[in-house]
Structures are given as structure tokens and as C-alpha cells.
Short mmCIF file of C-alpha atoms in Angstrom, two decimals:
data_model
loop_
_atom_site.label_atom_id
_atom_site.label_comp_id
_atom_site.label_asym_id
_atom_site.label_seq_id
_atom_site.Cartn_x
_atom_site.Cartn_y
_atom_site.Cartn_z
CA UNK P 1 0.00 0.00 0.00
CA UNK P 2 2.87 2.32 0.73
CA UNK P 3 4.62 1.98 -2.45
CA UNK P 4 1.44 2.63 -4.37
CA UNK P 5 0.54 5.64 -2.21
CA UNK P 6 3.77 7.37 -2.67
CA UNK P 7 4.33 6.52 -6.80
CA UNK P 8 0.51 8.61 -7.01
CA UNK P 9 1.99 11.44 -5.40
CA UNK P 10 5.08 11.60 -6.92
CA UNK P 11 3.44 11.09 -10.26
CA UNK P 12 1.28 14.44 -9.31
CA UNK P 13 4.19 16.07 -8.31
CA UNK P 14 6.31 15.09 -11.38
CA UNK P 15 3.90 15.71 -13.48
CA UNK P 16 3.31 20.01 -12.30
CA UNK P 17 7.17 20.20 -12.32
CA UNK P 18 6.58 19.37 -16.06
CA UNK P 19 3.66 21.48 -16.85
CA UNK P 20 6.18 24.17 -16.02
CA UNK P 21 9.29 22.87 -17.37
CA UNK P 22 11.18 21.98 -14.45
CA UNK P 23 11.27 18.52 -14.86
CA UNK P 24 15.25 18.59 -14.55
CA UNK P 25 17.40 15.94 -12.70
CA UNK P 26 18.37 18.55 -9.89
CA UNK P 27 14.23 18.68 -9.35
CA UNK P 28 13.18 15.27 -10.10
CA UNK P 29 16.16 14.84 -7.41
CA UNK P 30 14.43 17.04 -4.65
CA UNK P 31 11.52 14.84 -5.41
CA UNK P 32 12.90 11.58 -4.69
CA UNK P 33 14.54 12.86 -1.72
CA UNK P 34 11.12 13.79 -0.55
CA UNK P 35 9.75 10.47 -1.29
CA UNK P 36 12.07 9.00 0.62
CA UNK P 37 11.81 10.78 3.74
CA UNK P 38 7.81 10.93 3.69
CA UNK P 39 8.01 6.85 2.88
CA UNK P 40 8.66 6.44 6.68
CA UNK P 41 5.86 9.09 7.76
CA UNK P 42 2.99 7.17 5.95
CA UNK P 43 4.82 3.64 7.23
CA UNK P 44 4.46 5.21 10.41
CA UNK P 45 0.72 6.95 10.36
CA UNK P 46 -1.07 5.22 7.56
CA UNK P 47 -4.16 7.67 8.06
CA UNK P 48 -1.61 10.34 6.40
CA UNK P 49 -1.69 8.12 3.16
CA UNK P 50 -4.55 10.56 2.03
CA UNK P 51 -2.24 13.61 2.74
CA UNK P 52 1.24 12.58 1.79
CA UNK P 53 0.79 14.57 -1.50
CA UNK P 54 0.15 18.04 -0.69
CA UNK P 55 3.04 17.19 1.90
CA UNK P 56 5.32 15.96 -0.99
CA UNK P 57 4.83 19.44 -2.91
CA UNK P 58 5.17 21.46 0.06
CA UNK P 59 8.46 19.72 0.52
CA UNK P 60 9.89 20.12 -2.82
CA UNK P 61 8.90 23.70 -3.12
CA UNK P 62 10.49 23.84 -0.17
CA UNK P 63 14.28 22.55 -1.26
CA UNK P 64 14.13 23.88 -4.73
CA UNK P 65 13.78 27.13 -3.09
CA UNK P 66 16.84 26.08 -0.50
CA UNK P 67 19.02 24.60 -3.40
CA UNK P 68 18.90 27.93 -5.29
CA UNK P 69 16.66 26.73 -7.88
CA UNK P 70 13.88 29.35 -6.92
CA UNK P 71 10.71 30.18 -6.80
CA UNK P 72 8.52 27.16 -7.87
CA UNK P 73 5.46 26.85 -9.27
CA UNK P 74 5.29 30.65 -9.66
CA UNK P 75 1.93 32.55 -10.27
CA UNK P 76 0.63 32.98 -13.94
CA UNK P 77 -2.77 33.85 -13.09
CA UNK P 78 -3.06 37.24 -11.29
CA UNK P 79 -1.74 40.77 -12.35
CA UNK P 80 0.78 41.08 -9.58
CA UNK P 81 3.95 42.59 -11.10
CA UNK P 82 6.22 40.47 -7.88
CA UNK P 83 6.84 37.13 -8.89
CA UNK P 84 5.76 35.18 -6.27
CA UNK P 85 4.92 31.44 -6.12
CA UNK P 86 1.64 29.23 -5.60
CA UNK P 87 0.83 27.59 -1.98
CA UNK P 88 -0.49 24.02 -1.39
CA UNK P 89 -3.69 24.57 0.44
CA UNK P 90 -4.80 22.89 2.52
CA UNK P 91 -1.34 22.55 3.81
CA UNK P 92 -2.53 19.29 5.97
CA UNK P 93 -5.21 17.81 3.81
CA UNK P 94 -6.81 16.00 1.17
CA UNK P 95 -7.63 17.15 -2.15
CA UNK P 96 -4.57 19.52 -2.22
CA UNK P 97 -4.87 22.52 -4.52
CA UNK P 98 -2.57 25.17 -6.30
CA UNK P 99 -3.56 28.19 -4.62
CA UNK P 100 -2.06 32.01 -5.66
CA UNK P 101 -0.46 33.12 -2.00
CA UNK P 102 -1.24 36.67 -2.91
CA UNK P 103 -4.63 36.87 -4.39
CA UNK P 104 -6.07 33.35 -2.85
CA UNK P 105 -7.51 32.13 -6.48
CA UNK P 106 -7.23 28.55 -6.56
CA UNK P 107 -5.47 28.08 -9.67
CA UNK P 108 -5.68 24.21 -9.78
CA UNK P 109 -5.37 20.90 -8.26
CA UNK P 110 -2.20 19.05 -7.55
CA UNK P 111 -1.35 17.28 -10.61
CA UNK P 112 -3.29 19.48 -13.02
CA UNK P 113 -0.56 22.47 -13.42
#
């Protein structure tokens, strides 16, 4: 159950780093990192199964940022001149969604970048 839980949310991940062209080994890297480390949090709470993918994005958004790849996904879909990125919300939850952090427009779900 594990392994199939965390191949679906690295495919959803993987597959928004494409829609925006970052698909690169140093990224797909940060991803499989992730997957690693969040393996042991759903062996360990299997109730976070249904979670593990918002968690996933958050945490490659999170070292691309820290490895001096930047900003990623950033915001296409508001007028704000700052380039700025898009939030996982809800940041514990199912159903995880693309979400604009300055304008709150839910720009789409995980997976569908």
C-alpha cells in the first residue's frame, strides 16, 4: 500500500514540475529525496496516506527554493507585477490545490498544473 501511495503522489508532483518545465534531474532529485523521507511518515501513520501529496509538494517547493533553484510553481494567473509562487492549500489535507499566495484564487489541483 505504501509503495502505491507514494508513486501517485510523486506522479502528481512530477507531473506540475513538467507542466512548467522543471522537470530537470536537480528537481526530479528534490523529489525523490522527498519520497524517501515521507516513505517512513505514511509507514508510520497510515491515516496520512490521504495527505502525503500536498506534503510531498510542500516539501519540494520547499528545497528547490533552499538549493537555489527558486521560486517554484510561480503565479501565472493574477496581475501582480512580484513574482511570487503558488501555496499548497490545505497545507494538511486532502484534495490539495494550487492556490495564488497573494490573491487566494485557486489556480488548480495538484497534478493538473
Amino acid at each position: 500500500m505504501v509503495d502505491d501511495v507514494m508513486l501517485a503522489a510523486r506522479a502528481l508532483v512530477l507531473r506540475d514540475l513538467g507542466a512548467r518545465r522543471l522537470d530537470v534531474p536537480a528537481a526530479v532529485d528534490a523529489l525523490d529525496a522527498a519520497v524517501r523521507e515521507r516513505r517512513w511518515w505514511v509507514e508510520q501513520w497510515p491515516d496520512g496516506a490521504a495527505l502525503v501529496s500536498g506534503q510531498l509538494a510542500q516539501d519540494v517547493q520547499d528545497r528547490l527554493l533552499d538549493s537555489g533553484v527558486g521560486r517554484w510553481p510561480r503565479c501565472r494567473s493574477c496581475d501582480e507585477t512580484v513574482p511570487h509562487e503558488l501555496r499548497i492549500e490545505p497545507e494538511l489535507g486532502p484534495d490539495p490545490q494550487w492556490v495564488c499566495e497573494k490573491s487566494g484564487v485557486h489556480v488548480a489541483p495538484l497534478g493538473a498544473l
